[in-house]
mmCIF file of C-alpha atoms and ligand atoms in Angstrom:
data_model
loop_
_atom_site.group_PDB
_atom_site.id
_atom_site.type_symbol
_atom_site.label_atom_id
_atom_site.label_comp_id
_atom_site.label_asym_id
_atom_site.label_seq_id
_atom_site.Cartn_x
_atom_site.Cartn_y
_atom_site.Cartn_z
ATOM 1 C CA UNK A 264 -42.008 39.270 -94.184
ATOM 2 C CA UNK A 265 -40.257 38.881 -97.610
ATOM 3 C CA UNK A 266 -38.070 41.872 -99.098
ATOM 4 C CA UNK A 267 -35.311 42.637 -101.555
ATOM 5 C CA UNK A 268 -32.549 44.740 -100.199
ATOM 6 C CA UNK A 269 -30.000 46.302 -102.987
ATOM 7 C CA UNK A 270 -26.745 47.690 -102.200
ATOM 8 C CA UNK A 271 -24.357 50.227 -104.237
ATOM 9 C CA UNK A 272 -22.720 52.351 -102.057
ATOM 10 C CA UNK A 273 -19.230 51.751 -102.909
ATOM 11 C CA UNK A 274 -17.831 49.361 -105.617
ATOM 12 C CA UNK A 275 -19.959 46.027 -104.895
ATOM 13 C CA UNK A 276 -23.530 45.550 -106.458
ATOM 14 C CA UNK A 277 -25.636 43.616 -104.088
ATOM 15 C CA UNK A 278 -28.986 42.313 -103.792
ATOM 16 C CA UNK A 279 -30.190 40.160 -101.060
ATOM 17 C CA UNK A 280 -33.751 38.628 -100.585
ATOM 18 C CA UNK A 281 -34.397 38.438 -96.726
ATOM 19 C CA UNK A 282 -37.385 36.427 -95.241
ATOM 20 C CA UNK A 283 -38.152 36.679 -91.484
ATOM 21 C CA UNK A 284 -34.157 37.231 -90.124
ATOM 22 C CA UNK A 285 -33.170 34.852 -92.773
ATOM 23 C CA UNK A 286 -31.085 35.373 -96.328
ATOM 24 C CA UNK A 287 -32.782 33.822 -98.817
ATOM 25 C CA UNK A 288 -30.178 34.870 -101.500
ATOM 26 C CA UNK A 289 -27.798 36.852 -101.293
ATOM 27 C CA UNK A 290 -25.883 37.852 -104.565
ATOM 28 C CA UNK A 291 -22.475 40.047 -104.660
ATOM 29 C CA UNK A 292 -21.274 41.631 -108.140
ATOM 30 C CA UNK A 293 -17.814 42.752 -106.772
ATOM 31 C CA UNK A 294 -15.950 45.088 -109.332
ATOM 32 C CA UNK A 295 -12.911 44.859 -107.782
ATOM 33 C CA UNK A 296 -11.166 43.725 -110.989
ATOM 34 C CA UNK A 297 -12.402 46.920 -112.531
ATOM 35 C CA UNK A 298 -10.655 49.171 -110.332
ATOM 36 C CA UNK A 299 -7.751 47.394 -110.107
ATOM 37 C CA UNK A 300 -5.412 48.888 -112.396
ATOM 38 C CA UNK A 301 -6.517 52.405 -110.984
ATOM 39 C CA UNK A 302 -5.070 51.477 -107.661
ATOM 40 C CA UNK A 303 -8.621 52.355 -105.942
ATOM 41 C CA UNK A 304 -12.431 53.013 -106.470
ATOM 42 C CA UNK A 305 -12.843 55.121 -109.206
ATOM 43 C CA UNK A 306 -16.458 56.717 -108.486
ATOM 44 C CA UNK A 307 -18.134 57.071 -112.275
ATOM 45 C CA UNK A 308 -16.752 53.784 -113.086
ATOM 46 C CA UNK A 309 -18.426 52.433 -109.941
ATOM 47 C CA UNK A 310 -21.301 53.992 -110.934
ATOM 48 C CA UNK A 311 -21.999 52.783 -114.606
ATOM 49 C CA UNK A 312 -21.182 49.162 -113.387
ATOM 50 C CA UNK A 313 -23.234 49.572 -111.185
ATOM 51 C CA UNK A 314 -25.961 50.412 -113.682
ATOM 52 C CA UNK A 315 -24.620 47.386 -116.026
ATOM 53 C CA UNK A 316 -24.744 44.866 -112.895
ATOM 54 C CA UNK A 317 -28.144 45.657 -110.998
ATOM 55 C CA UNK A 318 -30.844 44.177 -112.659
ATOM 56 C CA UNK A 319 -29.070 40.531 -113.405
ATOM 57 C CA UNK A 320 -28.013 40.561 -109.785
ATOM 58 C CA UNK A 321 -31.233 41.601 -108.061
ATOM 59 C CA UNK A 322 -32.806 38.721 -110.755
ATOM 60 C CA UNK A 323 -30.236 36.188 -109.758
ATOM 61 C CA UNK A 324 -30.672 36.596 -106.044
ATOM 62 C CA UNK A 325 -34.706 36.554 -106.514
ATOM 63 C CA UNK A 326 -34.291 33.317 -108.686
ATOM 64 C CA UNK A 327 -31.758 31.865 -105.931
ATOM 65 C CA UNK A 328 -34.397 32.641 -103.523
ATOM 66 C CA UNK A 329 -37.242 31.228 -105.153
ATOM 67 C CA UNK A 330 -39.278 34.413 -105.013
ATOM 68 C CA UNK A 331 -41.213 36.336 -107.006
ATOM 69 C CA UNK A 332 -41.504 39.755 -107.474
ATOM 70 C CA UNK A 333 -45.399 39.676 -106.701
ATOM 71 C CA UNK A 334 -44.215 38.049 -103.156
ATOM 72 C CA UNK A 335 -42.282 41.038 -101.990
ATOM 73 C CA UNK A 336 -43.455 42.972 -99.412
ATOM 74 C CA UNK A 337 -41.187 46.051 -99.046
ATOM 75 C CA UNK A 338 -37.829 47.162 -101.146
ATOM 76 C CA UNK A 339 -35.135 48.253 -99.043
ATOM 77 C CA UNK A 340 -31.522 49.936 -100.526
ATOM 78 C CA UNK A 341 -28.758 51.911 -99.172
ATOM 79 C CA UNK A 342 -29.405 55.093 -98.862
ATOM 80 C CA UNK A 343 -26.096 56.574 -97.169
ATOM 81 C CA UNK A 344 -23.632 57.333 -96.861
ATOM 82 C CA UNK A 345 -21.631 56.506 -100.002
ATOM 83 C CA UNK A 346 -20.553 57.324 -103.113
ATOM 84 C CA UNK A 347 -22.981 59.461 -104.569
ATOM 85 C CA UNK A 348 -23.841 58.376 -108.022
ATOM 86 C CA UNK A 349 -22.978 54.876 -107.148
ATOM 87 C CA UNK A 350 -25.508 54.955 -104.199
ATOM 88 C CA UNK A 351 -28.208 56.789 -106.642
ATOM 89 C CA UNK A 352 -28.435 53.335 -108.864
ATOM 90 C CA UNK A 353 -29.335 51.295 -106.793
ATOM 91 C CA UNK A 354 -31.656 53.726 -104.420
ATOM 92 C CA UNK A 355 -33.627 54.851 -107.510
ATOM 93 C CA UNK A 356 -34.177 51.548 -109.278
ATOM 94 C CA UNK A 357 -35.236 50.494 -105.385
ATOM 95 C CA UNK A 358 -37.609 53.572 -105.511
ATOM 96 C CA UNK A 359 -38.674 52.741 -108.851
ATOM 97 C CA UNK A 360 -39.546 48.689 -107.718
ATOM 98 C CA UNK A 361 -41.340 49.704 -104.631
ATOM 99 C CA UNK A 362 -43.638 52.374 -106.770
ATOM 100 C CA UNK A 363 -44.373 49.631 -109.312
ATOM 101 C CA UNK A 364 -45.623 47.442 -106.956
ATOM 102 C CA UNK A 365 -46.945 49.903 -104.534
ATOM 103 C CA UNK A 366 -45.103 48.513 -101.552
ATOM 104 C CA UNK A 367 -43.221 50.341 -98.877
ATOM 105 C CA UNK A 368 -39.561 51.444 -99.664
ATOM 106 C CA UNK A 369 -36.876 51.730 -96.740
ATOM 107 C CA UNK A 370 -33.604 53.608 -97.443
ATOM 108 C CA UNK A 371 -30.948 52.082 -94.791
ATOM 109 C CA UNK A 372 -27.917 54.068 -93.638
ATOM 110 C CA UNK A 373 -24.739 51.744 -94.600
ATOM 111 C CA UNK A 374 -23.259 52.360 -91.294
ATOM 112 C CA UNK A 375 -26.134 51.076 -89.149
ATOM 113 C CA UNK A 376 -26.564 47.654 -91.364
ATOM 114 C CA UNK A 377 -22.339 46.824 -90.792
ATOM 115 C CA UNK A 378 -23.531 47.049 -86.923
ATOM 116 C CA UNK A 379 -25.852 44.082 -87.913
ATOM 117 C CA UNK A 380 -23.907 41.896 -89.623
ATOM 118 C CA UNK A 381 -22.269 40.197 -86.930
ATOM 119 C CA UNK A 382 -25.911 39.029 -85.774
ATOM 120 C CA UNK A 383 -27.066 37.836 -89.303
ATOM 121 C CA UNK A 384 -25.518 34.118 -89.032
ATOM 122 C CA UNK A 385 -23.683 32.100 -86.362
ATOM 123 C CA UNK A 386 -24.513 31.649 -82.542
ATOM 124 C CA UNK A 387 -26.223 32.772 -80.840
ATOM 125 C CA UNK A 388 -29.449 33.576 -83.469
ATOM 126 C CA UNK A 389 -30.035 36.985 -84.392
ATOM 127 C CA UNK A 390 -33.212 37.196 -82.587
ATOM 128 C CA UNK A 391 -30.893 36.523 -79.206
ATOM 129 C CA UNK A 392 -28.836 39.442 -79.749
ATOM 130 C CA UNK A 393 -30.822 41.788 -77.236
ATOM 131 C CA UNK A 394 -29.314 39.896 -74.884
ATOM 132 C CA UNK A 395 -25.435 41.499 -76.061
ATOM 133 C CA UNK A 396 -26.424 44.904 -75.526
ATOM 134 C CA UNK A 397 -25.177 47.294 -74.766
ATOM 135 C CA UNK A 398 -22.138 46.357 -77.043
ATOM 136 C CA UNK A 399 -19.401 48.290 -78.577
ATOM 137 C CA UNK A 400 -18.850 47.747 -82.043
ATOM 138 C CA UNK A 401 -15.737 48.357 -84.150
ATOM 139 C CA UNK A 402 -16.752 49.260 -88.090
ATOM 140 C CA UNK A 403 -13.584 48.668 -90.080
ATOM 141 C CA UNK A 404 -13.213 49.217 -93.440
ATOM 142 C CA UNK A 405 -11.855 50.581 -97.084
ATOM 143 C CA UNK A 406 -13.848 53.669 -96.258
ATOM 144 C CA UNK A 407 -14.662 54.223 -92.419
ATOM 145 C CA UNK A 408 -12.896 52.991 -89.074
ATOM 146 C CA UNK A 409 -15.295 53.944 -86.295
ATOM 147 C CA UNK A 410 -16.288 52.602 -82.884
ATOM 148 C CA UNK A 411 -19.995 52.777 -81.942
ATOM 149 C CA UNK A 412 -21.884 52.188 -78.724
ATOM 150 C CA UNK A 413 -24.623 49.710 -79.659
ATOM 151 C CA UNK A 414 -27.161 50.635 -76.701
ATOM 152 C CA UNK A 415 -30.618 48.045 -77.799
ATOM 153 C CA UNK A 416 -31.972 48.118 -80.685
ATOM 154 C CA UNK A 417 -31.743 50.706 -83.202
ATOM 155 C CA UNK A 418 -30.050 52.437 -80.729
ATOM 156 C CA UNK A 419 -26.264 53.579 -81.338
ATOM 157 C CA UNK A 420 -23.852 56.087 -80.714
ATOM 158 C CA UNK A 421 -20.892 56.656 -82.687
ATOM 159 C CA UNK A 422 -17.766 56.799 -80.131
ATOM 160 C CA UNK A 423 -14.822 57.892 -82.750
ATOM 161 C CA UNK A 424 -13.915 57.482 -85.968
ATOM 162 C CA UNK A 425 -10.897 58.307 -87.969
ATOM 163 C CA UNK A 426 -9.441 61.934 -88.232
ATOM 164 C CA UNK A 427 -8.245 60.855 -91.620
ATOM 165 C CA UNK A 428 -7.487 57.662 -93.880
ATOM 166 C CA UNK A 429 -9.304 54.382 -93.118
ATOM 167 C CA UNK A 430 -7.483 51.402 -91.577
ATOM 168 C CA UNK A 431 -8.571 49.622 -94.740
ATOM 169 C CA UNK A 432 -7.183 52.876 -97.016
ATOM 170 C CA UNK A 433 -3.942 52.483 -94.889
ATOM 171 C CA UNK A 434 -3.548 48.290 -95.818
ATOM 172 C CA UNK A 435 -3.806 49.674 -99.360
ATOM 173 C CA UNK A 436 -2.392 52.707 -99.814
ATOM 174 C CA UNK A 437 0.967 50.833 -98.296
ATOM 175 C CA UNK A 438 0.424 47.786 -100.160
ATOM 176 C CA UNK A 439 0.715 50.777 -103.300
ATOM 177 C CA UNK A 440 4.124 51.563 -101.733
ATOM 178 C CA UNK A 441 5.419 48.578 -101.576
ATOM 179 C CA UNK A 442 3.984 47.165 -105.018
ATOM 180 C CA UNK A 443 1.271 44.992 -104.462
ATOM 181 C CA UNK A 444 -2.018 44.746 -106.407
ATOM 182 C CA UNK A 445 -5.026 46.606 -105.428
ATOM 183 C CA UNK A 446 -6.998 45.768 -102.736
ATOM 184 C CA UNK A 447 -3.540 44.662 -100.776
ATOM 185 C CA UNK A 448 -5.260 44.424 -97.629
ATOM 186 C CA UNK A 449 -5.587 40.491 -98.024
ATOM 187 C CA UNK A 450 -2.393 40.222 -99.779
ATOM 188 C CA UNK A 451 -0.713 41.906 -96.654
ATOM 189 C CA UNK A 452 -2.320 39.807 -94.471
ATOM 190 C CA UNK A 453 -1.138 36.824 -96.252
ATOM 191 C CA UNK A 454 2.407 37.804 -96.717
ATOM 192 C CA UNK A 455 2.265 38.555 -92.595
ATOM 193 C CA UNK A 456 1.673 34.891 -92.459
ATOM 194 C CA UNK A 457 4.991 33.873 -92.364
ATOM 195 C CA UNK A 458 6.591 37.450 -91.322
ATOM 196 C CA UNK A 459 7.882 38.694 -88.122
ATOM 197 C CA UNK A 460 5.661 41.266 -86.777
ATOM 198 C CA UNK A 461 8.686 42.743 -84.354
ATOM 199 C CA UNK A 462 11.208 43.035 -87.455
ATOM 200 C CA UNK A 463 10.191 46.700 -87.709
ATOM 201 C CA UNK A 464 8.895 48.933 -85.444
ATOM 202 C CA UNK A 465 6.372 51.376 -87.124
ATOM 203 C CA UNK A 466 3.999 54.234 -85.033
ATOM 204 C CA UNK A 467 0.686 53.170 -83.231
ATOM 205 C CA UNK A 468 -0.989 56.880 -83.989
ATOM 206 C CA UNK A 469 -3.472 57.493 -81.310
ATOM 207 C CA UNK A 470 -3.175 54.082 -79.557
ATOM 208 C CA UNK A 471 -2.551 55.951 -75.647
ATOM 209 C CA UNK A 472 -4.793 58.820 -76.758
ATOM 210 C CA UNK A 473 -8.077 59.058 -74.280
ATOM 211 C CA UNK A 474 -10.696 59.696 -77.330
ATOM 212 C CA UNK A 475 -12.218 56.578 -79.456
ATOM 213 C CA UNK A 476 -10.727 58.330 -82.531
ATOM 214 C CA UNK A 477 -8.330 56.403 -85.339
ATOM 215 C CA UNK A 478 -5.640 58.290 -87.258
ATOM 216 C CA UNK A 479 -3.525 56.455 -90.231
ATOM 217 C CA UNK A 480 -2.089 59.032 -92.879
ATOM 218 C CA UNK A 481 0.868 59.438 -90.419
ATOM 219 C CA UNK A 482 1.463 55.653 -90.381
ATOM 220 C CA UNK A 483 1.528 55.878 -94.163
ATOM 221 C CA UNK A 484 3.770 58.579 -94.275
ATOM 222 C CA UNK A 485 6.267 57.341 -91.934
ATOM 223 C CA UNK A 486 6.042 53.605 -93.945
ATOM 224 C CA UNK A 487 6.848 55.572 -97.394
ATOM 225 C CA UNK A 488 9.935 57.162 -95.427
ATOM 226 C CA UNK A 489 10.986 53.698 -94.357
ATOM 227 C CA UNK A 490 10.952 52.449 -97.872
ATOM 228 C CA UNK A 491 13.271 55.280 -99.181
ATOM 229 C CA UNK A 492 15.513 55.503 -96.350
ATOM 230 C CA UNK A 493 15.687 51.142 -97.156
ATOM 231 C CA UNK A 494 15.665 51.126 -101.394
ATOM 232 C CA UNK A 495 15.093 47.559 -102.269
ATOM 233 C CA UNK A 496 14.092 46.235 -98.896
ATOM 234 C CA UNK A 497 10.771 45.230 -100.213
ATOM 235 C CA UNK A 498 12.242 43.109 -102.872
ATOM 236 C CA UNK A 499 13.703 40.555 -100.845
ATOM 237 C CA UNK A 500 10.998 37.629 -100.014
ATOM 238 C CA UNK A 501 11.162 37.293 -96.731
ATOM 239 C CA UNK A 502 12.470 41.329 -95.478
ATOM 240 C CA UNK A 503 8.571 41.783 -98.074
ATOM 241 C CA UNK A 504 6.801 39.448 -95.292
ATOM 242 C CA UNK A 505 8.547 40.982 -92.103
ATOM 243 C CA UNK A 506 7.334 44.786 -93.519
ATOM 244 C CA UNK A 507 4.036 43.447 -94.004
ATOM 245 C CA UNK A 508 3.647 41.564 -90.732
ATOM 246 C CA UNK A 509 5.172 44.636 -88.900
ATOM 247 C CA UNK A 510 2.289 47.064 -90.789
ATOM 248 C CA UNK A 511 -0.069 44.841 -89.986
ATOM 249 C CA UNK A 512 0.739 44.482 -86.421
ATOM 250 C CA UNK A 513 0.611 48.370 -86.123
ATOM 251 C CA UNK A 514 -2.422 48.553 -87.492
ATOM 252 C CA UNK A 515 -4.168 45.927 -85.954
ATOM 253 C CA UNK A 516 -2.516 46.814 -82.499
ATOM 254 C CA UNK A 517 -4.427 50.420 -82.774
ATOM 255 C CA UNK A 518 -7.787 48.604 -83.440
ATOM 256 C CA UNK A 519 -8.055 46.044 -80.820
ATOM 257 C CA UNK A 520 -6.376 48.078 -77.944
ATOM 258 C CA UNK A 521 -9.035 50.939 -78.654
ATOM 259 C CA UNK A 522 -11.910 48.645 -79.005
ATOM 260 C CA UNK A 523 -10.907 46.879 -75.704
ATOM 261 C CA UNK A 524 -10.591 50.457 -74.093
ATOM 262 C CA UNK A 525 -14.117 51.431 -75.206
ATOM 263 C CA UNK A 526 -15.886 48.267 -73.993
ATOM 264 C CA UNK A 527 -13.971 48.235 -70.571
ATOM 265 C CA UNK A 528 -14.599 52.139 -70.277
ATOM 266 C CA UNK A 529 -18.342 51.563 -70.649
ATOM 267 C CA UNK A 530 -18.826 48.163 -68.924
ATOM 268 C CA UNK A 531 -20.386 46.475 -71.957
ATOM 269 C CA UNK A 532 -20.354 42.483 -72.112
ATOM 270 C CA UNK A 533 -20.041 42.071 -75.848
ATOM 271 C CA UNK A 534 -17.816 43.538 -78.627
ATOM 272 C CA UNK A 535 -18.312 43.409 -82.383
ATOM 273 C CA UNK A 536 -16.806 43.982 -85.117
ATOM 274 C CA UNK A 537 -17.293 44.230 -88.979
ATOM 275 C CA UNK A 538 -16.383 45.699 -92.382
ATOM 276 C CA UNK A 539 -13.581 44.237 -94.838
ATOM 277 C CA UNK A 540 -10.802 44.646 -92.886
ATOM 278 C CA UNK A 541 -12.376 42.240 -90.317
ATOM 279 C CA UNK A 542 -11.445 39.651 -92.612
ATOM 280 C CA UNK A 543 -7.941 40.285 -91.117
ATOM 281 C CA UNK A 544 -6.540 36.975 -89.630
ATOM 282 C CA UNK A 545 -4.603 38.632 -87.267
ATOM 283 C CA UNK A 546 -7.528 41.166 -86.232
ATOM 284 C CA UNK A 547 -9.504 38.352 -85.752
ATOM 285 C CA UNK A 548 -7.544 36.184 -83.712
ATOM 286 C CA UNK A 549 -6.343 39.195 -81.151
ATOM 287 C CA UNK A 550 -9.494 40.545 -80.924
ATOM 288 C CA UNK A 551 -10.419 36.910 -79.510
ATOM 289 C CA UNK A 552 -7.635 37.194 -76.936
ATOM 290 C CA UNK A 553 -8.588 40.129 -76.127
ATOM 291 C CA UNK A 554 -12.003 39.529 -75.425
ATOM 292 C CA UNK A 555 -11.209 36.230 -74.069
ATOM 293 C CA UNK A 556 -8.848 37.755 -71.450
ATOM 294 C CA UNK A 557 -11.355 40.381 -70.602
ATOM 295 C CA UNK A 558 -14.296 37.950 -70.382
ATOM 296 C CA UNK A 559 -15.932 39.747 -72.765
ATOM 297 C CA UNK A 560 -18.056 37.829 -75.433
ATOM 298 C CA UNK A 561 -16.672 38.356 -78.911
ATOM 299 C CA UNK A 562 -18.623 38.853 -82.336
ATOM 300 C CA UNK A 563 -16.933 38.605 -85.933
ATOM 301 C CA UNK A 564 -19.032 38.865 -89.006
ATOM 302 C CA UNK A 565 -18.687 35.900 -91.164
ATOM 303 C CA UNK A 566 -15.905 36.871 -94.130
ATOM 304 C CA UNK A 567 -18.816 36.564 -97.052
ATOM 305 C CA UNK A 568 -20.533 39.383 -94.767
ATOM 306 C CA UNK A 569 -17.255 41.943 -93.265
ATOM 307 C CA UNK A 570 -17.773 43.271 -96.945
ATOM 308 C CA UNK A 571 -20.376 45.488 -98.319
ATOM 309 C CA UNK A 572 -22.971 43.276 -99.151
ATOM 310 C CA UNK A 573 -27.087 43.809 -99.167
ATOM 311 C CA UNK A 574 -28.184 41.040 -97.150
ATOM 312 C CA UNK A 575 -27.019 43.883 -94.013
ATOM 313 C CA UNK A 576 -29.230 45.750 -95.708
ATOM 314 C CA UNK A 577 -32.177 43.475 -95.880
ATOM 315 C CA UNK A 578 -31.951 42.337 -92.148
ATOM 316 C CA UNK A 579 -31.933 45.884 -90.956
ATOM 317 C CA UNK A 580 -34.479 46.698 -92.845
ATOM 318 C CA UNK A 581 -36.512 44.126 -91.970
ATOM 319 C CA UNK A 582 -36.243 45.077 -88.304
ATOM 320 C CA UNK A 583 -36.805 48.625 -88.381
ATOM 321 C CA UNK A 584 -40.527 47.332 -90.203
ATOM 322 C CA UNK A 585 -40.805 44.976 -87.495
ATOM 323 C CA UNK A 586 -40.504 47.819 -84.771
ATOM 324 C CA UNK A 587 -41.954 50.555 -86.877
ATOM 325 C CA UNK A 588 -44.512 48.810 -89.330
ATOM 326 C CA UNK A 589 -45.203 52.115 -90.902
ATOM 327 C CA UNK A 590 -41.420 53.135 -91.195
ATOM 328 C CA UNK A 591 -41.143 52.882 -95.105
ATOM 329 C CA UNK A 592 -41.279 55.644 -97.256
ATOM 330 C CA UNK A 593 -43.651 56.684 -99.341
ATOM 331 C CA UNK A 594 -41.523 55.437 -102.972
ATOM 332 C CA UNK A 595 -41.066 58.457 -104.538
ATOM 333 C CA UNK A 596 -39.959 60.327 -100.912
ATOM 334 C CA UNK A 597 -35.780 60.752 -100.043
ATOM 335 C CA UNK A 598 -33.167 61.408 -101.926
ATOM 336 C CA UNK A 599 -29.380 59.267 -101.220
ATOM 337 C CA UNK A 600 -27.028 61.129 -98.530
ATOM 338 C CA UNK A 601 -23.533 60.811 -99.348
ATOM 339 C CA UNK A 602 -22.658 62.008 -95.876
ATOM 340 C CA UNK A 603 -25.443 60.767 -93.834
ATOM 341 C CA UNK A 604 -24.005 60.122 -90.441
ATOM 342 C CA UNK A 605 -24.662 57.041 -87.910
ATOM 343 C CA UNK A 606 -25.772 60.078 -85.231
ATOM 344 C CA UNK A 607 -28.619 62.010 -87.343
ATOM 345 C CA UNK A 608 -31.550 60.241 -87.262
ATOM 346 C CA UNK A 609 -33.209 58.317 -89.567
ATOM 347 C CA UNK A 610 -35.076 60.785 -92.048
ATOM 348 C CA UNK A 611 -38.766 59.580 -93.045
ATOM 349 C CA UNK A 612 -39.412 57.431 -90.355
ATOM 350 C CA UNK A 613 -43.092 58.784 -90.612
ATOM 351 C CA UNK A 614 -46.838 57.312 -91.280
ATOM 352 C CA UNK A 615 -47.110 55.648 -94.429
ATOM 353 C CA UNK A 616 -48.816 58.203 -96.541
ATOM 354 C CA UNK A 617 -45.548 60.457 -95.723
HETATM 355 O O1 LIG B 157 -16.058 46.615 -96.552
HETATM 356 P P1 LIG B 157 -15.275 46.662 -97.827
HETATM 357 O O2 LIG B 157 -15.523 45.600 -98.841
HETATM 358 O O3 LIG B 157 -15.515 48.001 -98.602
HETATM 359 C C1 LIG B 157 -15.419 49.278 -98.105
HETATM 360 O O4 LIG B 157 -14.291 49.801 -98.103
HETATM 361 O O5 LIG B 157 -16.444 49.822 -97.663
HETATM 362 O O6 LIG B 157 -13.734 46.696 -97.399
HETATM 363 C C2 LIG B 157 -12.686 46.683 -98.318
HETATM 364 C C3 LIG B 157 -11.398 46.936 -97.537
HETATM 365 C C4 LIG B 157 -10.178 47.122 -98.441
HETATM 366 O O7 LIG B 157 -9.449 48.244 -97.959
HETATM 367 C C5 LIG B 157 -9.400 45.830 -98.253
HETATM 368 O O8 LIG B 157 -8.010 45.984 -98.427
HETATM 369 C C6 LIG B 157 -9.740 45.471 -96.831
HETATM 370 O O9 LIG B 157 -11.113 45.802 -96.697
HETATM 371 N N1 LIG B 157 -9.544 44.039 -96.547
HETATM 372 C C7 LIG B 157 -8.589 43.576 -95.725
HETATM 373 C C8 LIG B 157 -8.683 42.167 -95.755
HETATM 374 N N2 LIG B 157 -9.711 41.829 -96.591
HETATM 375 C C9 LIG B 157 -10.233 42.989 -97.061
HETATM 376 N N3 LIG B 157 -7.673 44.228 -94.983
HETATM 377 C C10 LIG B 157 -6.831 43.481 -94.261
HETATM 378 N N4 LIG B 157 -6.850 42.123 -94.254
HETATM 379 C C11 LIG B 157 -7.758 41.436 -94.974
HETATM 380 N N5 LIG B 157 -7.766 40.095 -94.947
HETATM 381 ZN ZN1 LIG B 158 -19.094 49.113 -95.780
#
């Protein structure tokens, strides 16, 4: 099967041709640049980029791909949850393709394709992944921090998620504090490099706590005290690397010990984990202890794939056809949902017709 998959939930336009498990092309407008100077996403900027970036990138990744649009078989595009009018560009002009050429349309909840990432490339194959389930999977992000119980196939349940701000929110709304550029997430984790992770001793919220829930505001809060109770600390090269190593570690401490809890509590074999902050060098590397100590097989999404991108998108979409060949819409069926949750079930998974 050959399909295009778009994504716009948030602030990257993506479009991804998938062909039996495998990406074809898979092309990333990030407007990262464009929120910059706002210090996040602003939502009707996102939105009108998005409008301005769809159609070359869905042409570039068909032209990278080598296929034409009389080839496709189904249209697939985030449907949820998201930004609203940044999810409705890309869903409609999806809509829109799959009416034109009267093939089936599948509208994938965002959530659900970051549990699939970590199976699109690497080893074992995709196809092999059966094999790691039941798995828990840590989602990690700008916008959601959430643990799920992978079951099989298409099968999930969402353990906890966080009470408040992302861990990805928390990398940047400190990096704000201390005066680095927007998204400070990787510019944290470089300065940590060459920091000492012990210098300061910041709060592990929820770390002992028996729930799979995050919580981060209060880690903000108390790093914004630390900074005025220390006035300058942050301009002094190497006290700048010891804060952000010692963030980091708090951070990253809360994610891996909860993970590990989850997958021991439930006696899985396999963890995974994926989203943009799992392009965190130090998440990476304990969540491999970790795992490694607890004989417990690990699996990172590639870095080109811990962010938003469609090619998730494609290869769940491509499944749920495979296992439920009458599973797309009917185009002009389903609206986006902002707040659709991993939980509810997949709306319009009904005969073709309806
Ligand atoms: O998945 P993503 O592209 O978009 C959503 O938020 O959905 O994730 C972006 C987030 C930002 O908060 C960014 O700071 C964080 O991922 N991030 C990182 C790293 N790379 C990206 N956080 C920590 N360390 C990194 N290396
Ligand atoms: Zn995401």
């Amino acid at each position: 099967m050959t399909l295009l998959a778009l994504e716009t939930s948030c602030d990257e336009t993506s479009a991804a041709v998938i062909h039996n498990g495998r990406i074809l092309a898979n092309v990333v407008a990030s407007q990262i640049s464009l929120h910059a100077e706002y210090g996040g996403v602003v939502p009707e900027l996102a939105a009108r980029e998005h409008l301005h970036n769809l159609m070359p990138v869905a042409q570039t990744a068909l032209r990278e791909a080598d296929v034409s649009v009389s080839q496709l078989e189904a249209i697939a595009a985030t449907r949820g949850p998201g930004l609203p009018n940044a999810l409705l560009t890309g869903f409609k002009a999806a809509q829109a393709m799959a009416f034109a050429l009267s093939k089936p349309f599948l509208g994938i909840n965002h959530h659900e394709a970051h549990l699939y990432s970590p199976w699109i490339s690497g080893t074992p194959p995709a196809a092999d992944f059966a094999a790691f389930q039941p798995n828990v999977s840590l989602i990690v992000s700008g916008g959601h921090t959430m643990l799920v119980h992978v079951a099989g196939e298409l099968q999930h349940r969402v353990l906890g998620s966080t009470l408040d701000d992302a861990a990805g929110e928390c990398f940047d709304k400190t990096g704000k504090l201390i005066g680095l550029p927007y998204p400070a997430g990787p510019v944290i984790d470089r300065l940590a490099e060459t920091g000492n992770p012990k210098a300061y001793d910041f709060p592990r919220p929820l770390m002992n706590d028996a729930n799979d829930d995050f919580s981060f505001s209060g880690l903000k809060t108390s790093i914004r005290y630390f900074l005025r109770d220390h006035p300058g600390l942050a301009d002094d090269p190497q006290q700048l690397r010891d804060l952000c190593a010692s963030v980091q570690a708090a951070i990253v401490e809360v994610l891996v010990t909860k993970t590990l809890k989850a997958a021991k509590r439930l006696t899985v074999r396999c963890v995974t984990a994926s989203g943009g902050v799992t392009c965190n060098s130090a998440l990476r590397r304990q969540l491999a202890a970790a795992c490694a100590r607890n004989h417990l097989t690990l699996r990172l999404a590639e870095k080109n794939l811990c962010t938003d991108n469609a090619a998730m998108i494609g290869i769940l979409a491509e499944r749920i056809l495979r296992q439920r060949p009458h599973a797309g819409f009917q185009p002009d069926d389903g609206d986006v949902l902002p707040n659709w949750s991993l939980d509810e079930a997949p709306p319009g998974i009904s005969a073709p017709g309806g």
